[in-house]
mmCIF file of C-alpha atoms in Angstrom:
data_model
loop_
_atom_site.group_PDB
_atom_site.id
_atom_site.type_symbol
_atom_site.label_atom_id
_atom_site.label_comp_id
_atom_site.label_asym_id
_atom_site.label_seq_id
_atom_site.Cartn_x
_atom_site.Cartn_y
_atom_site.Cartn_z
ATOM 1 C CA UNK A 1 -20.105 1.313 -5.776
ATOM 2 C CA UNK A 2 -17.518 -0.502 -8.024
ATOM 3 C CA UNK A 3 -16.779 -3.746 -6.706
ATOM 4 C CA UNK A 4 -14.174 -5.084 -9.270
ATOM 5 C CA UNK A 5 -11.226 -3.401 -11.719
ATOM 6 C CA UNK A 6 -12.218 -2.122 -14.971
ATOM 7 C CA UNK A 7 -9.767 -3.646 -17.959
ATOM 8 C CA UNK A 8 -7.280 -1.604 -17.659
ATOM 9 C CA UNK A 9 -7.058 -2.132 -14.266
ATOM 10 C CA UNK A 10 -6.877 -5.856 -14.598
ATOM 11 C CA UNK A 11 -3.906 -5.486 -17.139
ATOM 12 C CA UNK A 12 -2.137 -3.497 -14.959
ATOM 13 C CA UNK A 13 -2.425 -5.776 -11.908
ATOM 14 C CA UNK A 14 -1.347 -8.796 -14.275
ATOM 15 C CA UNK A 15 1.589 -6.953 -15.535
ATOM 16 C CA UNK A 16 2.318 -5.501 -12.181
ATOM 17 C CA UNK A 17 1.791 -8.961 -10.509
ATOM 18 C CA UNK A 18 3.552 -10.301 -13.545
ATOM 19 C CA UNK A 19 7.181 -7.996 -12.831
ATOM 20 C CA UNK A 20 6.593 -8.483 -9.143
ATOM 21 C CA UNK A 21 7.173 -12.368 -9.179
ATOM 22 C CA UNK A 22 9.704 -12.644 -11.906
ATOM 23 C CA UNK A 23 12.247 -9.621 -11.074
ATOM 24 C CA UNK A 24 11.453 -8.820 -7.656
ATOM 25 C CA UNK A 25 10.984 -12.414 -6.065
ATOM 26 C CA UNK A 26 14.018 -14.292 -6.521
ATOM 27 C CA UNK A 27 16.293 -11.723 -4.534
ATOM 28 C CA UNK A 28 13.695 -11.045 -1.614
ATOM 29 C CA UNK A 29 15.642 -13.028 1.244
ATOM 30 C CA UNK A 30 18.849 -12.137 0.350
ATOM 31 C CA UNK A 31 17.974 -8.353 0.269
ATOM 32 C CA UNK A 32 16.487 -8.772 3.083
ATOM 33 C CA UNK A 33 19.354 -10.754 4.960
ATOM 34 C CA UNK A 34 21.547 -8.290 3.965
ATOM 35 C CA UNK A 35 19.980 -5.725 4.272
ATOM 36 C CA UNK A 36 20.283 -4.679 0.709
ATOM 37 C CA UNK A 37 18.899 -1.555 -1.480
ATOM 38 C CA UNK A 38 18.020 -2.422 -5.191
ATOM 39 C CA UNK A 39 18.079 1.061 -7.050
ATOM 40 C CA UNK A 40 17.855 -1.096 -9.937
ATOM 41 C CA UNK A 41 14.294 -2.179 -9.326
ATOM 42 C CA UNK A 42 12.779 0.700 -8.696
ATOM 43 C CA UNK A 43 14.742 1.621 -12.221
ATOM 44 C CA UNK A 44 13.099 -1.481 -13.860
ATOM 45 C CA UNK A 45 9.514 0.073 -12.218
ATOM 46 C CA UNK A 46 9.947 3.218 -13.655
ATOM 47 C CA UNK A 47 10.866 1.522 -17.310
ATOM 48 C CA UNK A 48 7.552 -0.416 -17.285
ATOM 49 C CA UNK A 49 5.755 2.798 -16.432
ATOM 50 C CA UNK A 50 4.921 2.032 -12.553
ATOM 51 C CA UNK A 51 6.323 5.508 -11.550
ATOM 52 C CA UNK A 52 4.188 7.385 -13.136
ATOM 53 C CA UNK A 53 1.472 5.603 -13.159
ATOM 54 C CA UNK A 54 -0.838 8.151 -12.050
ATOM 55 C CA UNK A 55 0.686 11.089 -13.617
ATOM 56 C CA UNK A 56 -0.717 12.601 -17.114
ATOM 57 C CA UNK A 57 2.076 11.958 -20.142
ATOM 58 C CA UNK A 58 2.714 15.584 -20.154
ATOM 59 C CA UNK A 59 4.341 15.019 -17.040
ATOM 60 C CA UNK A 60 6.082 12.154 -17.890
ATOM 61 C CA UNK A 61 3.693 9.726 -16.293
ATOM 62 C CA UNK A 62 1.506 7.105 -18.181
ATOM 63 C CA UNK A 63 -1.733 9.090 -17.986
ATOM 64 C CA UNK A 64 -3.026 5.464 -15.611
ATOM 65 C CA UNK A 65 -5.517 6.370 -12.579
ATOM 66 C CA UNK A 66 -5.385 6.348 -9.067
ATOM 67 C CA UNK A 67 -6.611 3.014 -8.223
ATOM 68 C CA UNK A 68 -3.894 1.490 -10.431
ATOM 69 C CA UNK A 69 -1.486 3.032 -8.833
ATOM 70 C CA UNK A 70 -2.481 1.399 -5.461
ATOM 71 C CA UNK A 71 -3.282 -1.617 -7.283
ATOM 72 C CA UNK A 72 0.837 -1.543 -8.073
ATOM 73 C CA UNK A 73 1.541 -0.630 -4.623
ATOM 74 C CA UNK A 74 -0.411 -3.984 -3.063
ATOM 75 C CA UNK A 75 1.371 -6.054 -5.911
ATOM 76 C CA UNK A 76 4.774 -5.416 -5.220
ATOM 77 C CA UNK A 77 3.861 -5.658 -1.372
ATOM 78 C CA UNK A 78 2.941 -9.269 -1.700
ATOM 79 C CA UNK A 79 6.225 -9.933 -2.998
ATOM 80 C CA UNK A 80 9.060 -7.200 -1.218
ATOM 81 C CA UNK A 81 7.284 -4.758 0.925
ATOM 82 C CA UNK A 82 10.495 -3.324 1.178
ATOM 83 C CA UNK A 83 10.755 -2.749 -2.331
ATOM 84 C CA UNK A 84 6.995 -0.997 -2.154
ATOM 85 C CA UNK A 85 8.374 1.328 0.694
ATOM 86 C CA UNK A 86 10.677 3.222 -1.663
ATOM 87 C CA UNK A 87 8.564 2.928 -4.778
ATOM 88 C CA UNK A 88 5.769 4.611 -2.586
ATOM 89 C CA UNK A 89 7.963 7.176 -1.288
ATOM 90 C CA UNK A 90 9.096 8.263 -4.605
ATOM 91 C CA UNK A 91 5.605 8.380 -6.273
ATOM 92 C CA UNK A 92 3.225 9.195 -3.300
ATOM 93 C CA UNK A 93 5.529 11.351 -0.846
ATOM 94 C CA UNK A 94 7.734 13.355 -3.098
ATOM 95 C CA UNK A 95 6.147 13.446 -7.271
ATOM 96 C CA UNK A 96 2.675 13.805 -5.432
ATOM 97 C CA UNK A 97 2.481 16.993 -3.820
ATOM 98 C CA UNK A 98 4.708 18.390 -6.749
ATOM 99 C CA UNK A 99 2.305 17.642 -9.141
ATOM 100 C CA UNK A 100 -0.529 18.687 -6.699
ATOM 101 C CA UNK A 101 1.148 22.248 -5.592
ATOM 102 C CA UNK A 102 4.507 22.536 -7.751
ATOM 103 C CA UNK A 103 4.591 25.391 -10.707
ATOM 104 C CA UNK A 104 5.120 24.568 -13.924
ATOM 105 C CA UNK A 105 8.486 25.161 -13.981
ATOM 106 C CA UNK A 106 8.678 22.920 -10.899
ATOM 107 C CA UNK A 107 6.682 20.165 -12.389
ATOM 108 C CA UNK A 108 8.999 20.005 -16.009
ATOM 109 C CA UNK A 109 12.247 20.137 -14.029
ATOM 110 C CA UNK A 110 11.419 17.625 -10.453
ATOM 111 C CA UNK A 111 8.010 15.811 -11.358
ATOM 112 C CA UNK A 112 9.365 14.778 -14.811
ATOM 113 C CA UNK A 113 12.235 12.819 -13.894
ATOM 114 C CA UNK A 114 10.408 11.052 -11.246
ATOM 115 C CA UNK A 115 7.472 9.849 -12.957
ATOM 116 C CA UNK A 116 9.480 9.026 -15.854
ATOM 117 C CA UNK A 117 11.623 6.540 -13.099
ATOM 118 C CA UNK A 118 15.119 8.368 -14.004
ATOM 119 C CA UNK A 119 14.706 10.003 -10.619
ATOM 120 C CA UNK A 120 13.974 8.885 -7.126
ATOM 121 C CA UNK A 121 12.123 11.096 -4.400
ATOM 122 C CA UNK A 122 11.983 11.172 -1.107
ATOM 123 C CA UNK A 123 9.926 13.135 1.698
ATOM 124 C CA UNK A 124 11.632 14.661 4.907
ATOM 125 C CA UNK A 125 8.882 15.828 7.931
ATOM 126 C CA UNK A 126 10.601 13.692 10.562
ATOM 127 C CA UNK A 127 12.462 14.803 13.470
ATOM 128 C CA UNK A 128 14.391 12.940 16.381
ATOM 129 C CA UNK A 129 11.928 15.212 18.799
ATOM 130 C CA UNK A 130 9.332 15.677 15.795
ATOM 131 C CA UNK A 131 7.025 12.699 14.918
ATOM 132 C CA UNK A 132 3.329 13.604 15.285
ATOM 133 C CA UNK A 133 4.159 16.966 16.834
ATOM 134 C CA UNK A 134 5.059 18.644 13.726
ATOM 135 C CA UNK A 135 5.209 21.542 15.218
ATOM 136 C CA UNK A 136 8.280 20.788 17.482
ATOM 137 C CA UNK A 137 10.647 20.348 14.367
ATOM 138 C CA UNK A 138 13.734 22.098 14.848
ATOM 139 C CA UNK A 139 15.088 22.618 11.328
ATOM 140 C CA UNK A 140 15.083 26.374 10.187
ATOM 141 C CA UNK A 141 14.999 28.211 6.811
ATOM 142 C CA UNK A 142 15.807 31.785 7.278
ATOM 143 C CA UNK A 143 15.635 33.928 3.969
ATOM 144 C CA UNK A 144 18.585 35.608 2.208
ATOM 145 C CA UNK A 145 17.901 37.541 -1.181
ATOM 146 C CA UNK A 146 16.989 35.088 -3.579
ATOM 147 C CA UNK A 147 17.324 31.850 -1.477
ATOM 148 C CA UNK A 148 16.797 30.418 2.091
ATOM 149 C CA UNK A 149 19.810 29.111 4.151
ATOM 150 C CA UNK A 150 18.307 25.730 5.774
ATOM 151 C CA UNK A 151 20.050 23.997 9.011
ATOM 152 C CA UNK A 152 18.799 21.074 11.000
ATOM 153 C CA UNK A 153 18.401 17.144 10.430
ATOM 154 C CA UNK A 154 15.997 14.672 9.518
ATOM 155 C CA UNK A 155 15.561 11.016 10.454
ATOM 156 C CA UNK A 156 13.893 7.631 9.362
ATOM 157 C CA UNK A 157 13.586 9.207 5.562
ATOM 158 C CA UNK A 158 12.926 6.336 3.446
ATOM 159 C CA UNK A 159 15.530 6.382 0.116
ATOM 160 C CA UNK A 160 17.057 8.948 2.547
ATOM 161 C CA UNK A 161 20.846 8.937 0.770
ATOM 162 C CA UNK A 162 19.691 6.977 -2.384
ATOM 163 C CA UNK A 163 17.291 9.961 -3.601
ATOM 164 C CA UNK A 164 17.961 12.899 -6.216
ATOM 165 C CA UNK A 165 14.893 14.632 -5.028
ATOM 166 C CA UNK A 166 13.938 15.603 -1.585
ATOM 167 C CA UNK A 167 10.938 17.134 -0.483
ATOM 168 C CA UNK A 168 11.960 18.873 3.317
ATOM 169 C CA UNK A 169 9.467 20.539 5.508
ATOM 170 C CA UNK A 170 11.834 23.641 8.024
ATOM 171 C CA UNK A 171 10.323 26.244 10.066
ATOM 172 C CA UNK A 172 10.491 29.752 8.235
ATOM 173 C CA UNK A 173 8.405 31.255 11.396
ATOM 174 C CA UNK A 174 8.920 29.361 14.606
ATOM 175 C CA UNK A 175 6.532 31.578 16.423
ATOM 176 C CA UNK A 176 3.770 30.696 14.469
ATOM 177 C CA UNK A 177 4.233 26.758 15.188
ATOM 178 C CA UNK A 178 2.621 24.619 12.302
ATOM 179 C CA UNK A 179 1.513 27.637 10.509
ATOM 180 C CA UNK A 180 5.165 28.572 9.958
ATOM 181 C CA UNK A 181 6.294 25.581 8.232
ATOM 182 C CA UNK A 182 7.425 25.883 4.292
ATOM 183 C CA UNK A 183 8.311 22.866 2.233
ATOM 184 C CA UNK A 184 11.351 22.987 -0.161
ATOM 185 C CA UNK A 185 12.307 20.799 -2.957
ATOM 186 C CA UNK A 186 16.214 19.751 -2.685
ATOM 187 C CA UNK A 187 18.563 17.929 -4.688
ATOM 188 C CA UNK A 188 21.536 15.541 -3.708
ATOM 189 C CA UNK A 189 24.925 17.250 -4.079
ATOM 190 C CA UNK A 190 23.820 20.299 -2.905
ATOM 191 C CA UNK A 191 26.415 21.515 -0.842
ATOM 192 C CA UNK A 192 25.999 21.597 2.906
ATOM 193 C CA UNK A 193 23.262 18.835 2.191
ATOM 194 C CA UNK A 194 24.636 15.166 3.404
ATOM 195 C CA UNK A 195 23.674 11.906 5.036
ATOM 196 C CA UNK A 196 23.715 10.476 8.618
ATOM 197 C CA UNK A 197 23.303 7.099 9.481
ATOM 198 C CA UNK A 198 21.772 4.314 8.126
ATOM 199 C CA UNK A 199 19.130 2.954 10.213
ATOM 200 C CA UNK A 200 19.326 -0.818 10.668
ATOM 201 C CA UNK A 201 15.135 -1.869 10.792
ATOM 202 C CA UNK A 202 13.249 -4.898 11.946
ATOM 203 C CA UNK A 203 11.591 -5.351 8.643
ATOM 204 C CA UNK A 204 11.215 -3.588 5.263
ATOM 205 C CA UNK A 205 14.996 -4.400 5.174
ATOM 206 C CA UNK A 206 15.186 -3.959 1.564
ATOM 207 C CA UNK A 207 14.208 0.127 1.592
ATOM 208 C CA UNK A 208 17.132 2.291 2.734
ATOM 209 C CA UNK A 209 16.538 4.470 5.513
ATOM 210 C CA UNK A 210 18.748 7.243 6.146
ATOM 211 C CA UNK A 211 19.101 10.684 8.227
ATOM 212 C CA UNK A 212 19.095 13.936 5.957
ATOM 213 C CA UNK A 213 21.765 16.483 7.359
ATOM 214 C CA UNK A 214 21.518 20.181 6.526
ATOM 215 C CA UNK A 215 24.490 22.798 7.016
ATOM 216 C CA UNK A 216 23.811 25.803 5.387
ATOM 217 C CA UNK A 217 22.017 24.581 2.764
ATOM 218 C CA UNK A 218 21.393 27.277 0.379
ATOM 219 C CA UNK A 219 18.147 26.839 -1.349
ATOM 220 C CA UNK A 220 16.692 29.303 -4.457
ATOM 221 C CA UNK A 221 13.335 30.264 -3.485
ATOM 222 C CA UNK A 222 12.244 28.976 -6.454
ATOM 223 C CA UNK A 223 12.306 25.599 -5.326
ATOM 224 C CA UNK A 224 10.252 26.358 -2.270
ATOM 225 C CA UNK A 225 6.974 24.283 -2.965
ATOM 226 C CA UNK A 226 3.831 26.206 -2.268
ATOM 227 C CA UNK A 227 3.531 29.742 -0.411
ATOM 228 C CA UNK A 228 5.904 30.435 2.501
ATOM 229 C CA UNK A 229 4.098 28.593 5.806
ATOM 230 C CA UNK A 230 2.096 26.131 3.361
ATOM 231 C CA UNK A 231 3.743 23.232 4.292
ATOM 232 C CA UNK A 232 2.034 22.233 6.792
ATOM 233 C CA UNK A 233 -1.057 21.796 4.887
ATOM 234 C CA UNK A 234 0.911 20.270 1.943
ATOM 235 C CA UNK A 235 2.717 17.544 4.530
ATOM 236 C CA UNK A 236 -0.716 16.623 6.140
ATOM 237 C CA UNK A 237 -2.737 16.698 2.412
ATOM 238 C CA UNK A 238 0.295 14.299 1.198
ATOM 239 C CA UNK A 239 0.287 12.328 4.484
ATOM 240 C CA UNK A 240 -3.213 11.566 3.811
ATOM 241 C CA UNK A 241 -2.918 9.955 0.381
ATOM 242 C CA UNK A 242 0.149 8.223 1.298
ATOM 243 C CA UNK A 243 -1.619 6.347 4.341
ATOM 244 C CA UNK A 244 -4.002 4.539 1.468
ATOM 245 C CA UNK A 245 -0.639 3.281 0.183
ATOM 246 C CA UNK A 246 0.386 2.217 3.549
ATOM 247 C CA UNK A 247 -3.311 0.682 3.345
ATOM 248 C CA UNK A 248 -2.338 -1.217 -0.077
ATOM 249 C CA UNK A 249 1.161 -2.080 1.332
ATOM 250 C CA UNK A 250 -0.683 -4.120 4.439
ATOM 251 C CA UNK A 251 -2.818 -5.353 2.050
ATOM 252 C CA UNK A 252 0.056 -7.123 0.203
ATOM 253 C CA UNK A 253 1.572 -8.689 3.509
ATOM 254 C CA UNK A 254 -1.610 -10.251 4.495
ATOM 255 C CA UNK A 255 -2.601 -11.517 1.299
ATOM 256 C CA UNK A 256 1.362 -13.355 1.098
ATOM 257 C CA UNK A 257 0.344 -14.526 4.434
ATOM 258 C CA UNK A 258 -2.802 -15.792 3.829
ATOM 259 C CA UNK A 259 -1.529 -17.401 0.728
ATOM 260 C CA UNK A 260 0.896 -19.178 2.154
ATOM 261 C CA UNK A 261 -0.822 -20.289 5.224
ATOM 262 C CA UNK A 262 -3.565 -21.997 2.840
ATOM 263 C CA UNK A 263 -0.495 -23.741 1.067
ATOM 264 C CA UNK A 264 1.158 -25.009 4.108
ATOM 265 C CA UNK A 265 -1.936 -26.023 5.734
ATOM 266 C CA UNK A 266 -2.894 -28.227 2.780
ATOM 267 C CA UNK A 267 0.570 -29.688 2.492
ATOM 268 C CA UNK A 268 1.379 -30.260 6.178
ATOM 269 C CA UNK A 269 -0.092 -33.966 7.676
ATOM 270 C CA UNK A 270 -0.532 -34.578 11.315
ATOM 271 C CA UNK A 271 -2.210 -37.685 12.845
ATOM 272 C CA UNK A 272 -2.573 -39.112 9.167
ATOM 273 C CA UNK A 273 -4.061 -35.981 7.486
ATOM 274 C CA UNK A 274 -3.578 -32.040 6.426
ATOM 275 C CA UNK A 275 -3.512 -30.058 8.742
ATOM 276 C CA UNK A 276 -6.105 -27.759 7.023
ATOM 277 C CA UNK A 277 -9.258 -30.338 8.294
ATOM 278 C CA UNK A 278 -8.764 -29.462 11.316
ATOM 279 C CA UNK A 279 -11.269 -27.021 12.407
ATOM 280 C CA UNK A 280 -9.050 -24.889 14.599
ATOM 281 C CA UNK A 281 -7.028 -24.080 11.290
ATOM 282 C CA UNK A 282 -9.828 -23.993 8.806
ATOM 283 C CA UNK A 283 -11.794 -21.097 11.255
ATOM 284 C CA UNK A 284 -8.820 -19.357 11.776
ATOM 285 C CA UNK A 285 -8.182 -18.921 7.622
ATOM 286 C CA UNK A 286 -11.730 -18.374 7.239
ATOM 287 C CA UNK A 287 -11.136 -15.662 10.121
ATOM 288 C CA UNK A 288 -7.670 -14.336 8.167
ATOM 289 C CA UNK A 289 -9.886 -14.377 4.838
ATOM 290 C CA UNK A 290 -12.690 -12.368 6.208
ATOM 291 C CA UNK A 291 -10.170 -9.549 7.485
ATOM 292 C CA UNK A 292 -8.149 -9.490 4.363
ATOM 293 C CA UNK A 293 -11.637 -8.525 2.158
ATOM 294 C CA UNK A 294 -12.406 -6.135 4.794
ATOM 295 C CA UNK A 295 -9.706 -4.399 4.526
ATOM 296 C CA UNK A 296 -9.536 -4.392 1.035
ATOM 297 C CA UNK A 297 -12.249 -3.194 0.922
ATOM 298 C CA UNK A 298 -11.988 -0.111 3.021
ATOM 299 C CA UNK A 299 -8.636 0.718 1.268
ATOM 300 C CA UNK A 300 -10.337 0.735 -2.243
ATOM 301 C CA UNK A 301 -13.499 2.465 -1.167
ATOM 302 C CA UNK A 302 -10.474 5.338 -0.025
ATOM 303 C CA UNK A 303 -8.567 5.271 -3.474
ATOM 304 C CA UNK A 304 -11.642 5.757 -5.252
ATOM 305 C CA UNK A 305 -12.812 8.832 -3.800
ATOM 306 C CA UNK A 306 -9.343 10.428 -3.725
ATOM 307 C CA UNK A 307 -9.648 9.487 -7.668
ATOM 308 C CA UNK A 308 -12.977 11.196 -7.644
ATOM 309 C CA UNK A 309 -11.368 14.074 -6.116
ATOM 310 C CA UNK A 310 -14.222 13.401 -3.115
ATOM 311 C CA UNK A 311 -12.731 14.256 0.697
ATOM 312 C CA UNK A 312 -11.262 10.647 1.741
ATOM 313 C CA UNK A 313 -9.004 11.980 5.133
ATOM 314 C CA UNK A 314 -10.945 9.880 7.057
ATOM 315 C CA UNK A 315 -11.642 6.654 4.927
ATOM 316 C CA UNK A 316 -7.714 6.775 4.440
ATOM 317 C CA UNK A 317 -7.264 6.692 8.106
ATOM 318 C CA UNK A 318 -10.099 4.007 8.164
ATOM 319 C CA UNK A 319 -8.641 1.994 5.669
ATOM 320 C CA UNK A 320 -4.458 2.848 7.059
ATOM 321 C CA UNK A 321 -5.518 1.204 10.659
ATOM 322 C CA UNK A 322 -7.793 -1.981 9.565
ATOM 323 C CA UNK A 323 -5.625 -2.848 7.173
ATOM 324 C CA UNK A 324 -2.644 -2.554 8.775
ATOM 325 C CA UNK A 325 -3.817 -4.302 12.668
ATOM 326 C CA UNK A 326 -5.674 -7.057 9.849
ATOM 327 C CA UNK A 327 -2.069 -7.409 8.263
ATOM 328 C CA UNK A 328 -0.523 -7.756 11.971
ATOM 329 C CA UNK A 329 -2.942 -10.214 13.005
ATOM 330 C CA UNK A 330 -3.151 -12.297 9.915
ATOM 331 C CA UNK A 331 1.014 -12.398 9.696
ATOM 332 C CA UNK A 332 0.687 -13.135 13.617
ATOM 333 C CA UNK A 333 -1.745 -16.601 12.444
ATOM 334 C CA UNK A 334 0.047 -17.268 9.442
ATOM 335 C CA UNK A 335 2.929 -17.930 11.771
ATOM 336 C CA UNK A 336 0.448 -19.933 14.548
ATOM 337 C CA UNK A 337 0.112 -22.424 12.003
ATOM 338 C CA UNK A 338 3.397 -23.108 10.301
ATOM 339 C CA UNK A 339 4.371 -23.668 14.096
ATOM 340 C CA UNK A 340 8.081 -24.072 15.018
ATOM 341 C CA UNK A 341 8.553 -23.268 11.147
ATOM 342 C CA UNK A 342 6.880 -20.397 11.135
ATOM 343 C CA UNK A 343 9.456 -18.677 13.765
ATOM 344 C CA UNK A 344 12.530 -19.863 11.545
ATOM 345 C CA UNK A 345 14.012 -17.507 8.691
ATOM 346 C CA UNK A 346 13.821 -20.216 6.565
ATOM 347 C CA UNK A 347 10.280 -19.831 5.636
ATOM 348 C CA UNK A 348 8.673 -16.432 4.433
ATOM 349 C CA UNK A 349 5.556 -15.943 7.091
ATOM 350 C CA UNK A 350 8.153 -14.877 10.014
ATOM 351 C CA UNK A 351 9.849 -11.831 7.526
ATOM 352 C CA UNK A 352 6.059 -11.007 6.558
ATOM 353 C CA UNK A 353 5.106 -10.630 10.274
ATOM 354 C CA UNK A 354 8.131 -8.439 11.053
ATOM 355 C CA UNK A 355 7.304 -6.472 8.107
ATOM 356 C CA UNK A 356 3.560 -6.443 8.963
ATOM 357 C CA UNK A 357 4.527 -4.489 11.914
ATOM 358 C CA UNK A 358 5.605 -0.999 10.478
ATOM 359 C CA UNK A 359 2.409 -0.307 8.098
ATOM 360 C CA UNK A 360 0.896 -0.273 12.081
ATOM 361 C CA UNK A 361 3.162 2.616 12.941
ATOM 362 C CA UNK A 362 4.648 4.880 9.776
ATOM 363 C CA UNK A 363 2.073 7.876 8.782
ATOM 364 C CA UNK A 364 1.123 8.109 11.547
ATOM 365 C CA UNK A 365 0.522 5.469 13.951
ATOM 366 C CA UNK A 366 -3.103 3.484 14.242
ATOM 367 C CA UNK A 367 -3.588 5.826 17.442
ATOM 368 C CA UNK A 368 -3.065 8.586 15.486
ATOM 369 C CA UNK A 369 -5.582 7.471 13.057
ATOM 370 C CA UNK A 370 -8.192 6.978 15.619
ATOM 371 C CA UNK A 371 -7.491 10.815 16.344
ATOM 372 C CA UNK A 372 -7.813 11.595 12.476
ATOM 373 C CA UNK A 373 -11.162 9.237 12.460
ATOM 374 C CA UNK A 374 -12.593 10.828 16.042
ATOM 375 C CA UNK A 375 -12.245 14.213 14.475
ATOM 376 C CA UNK A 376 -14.040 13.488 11.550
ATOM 377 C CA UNK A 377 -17.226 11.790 13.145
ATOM 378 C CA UNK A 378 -17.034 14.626 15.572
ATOM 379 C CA UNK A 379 -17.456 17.313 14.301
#
């Protein structure tokens, strides 16, 4: 196995790393104080070829690899995981399973302008009474001639109202539960098509999140993604690449964390010294250290056999709930040791542990993953 980035690789996380902490880092708290979107970023990611990083050029992408792609994803992490969410929604949960099951027709007219950053995606599977239980979602597409009529709602969809492109999951066969689900591709300003509320988040305050509203949304059948009652298949295939990227956005937390623990530790003096020399502090970074590779490694080990094309559902779940209970835990120290300081909005390890918290719970929560993992050694 490959323990280090080829040279490519290495300019991309330098240029990546590079955007990250001169565009993206001086705004960070005041996004996230006020709870602000930047389309703008995401606009200067697509520019510098981020959005289509994995994408060949004749889809407008940059013809980069998988791993690069996560490598971007852990990047901008470190600095705004908030910033990550909606960059990973747009490439991973919406251009993704276009390029994977779209036509070509699809492909020139949805996965274009997304890869090439003019567009932003999003991905709508979540109901108020349908997390995990996909098969309780309550949004219908009935067929009519040459289009479906689409009612129902959709909730916590990241760059939910700030999108172009939305890729929606309804029930075309309720009697068949998951095996009648159909994914369509939708565009903003289609009529009948609006926007709920905005949901106002613990952490990742910097990603919108809004509800998707559907009223007789007429959609041409030739945006339906896939064969009729594919979707479910497509939504769980997707699902399982875009929990590596939850993997690489955990990954970015806890390696902040980590980073800035060290710093503080070294810079802080009690009883006439840092408070790094201290044993207590120096195990538990050596402990915070030890987690980070491990989880690093396990979400590498994932991106390379999805690059490979190899089955990775399981080393994606693997890699989804170590990294993301290591980026809890490590978050958790980091704050142990800056102390009072650590709890006050004035320094970055108490956003970082907020943050830390939803990579534990979105695509599917860790308990899920042990579900996805149990399966797998099962059977």
């Amino acid at each position: 196995m490959q323990f280090e980035f080829n040279e490519q690789q290495k300019m991309i996380q330098k240029m990546v790393r590079e955007f990250a902490e001169k565009e993206i880092a001086p705004g960070v708290m005041e996004r996230e104080d006020k709870e602000e979107f930047s389309r703008a970023l995401l606009d200067k990611a697509g520019e510098l070829g981020l959005t289509g990083i994995c994408f060949p050029e004749s889809y407008g992408g940059s013809d980069g690899d998988y791993i690069s792609y996560i490598i971007a994803n852990e990047e901008i992490a470190r600095v705004d995981d908030g910033v990550q969410t909606g960059y990973a929604a747009s490439v991973s949960l919406c251009a993704m399973p276009i390029y994977n099951y779209g036509t070509e027709e699809q492909k020139q007219k949805f996965l274009v302008p997304l890869a090439e950053g003019s567009k932003l995606g999003a991905f709508g599977l979540t109901e108020p009474n349908a997390g995990t239980d996909a098969a309780a979602q309550q949004t219908v597409a009935v067929l009519n001639g040459d289009h479906y009529v689409l009612n129902g709602s959709k909730i916590f969809i990241t760059n939910g109202g700030a999108a172009e492109i939305y890729l929606v999951f309804a029930m075309t066969d309720k009697a068949k539960g998951v095996k009648g689900i159909t994914a369509f591709i939708l565009e903003k300003g289609m009529p009948g098509f609006t926007f709920g509320k905005k949901e106002h988040k613990m952490g990742i305050r910097s990603s919108q999140t809004q509800e998707l509203i559907f009223q007789d949304v007429k959609v041409p059948v030739e945006n339906r993604l896939g064969q009729e009652s594919a979707g479910f298949k497509i939504a769980m295939t997707t699902l399982d690449g875009g929990r590596i990227g939850v993997a690489a956005q955990a990954l970015g937390i806890a390696q902040a964390a980590l980073e800035h623990a060290i710093k503080y530790s070294q810079e802080r003096v009690q009883f006439g010294k840092p408070i790094a020399s201290n044993q207590a502090i120096a195990f538990l970074l050596a402990d915070m250290a030890t987690q980070l590779d491990a989880a690093r490694l396990l979400t590498y080990r994932a991106a390379y056999l999805k690059q490979k094309g190899q089955p990775f559902a399981k080393e994606a779940a693997m890699a989804k709930m170590y990294a993301s209970d290591a980026a809890m835990k490590i978050t958790t120290d980091a704050v142990q040791i800056f102390g009072g300081y650590g709890f006050s909005r004035e320094y970055p390890v108490e956003r970082l542990m907020r943050n830390a918290k939803i990579t534990q719970i979105y695509e599917g929560t860790n308990q899920v993953q042990r579900m996805v993992i149990a399966g797998a050694i099962l059977r």
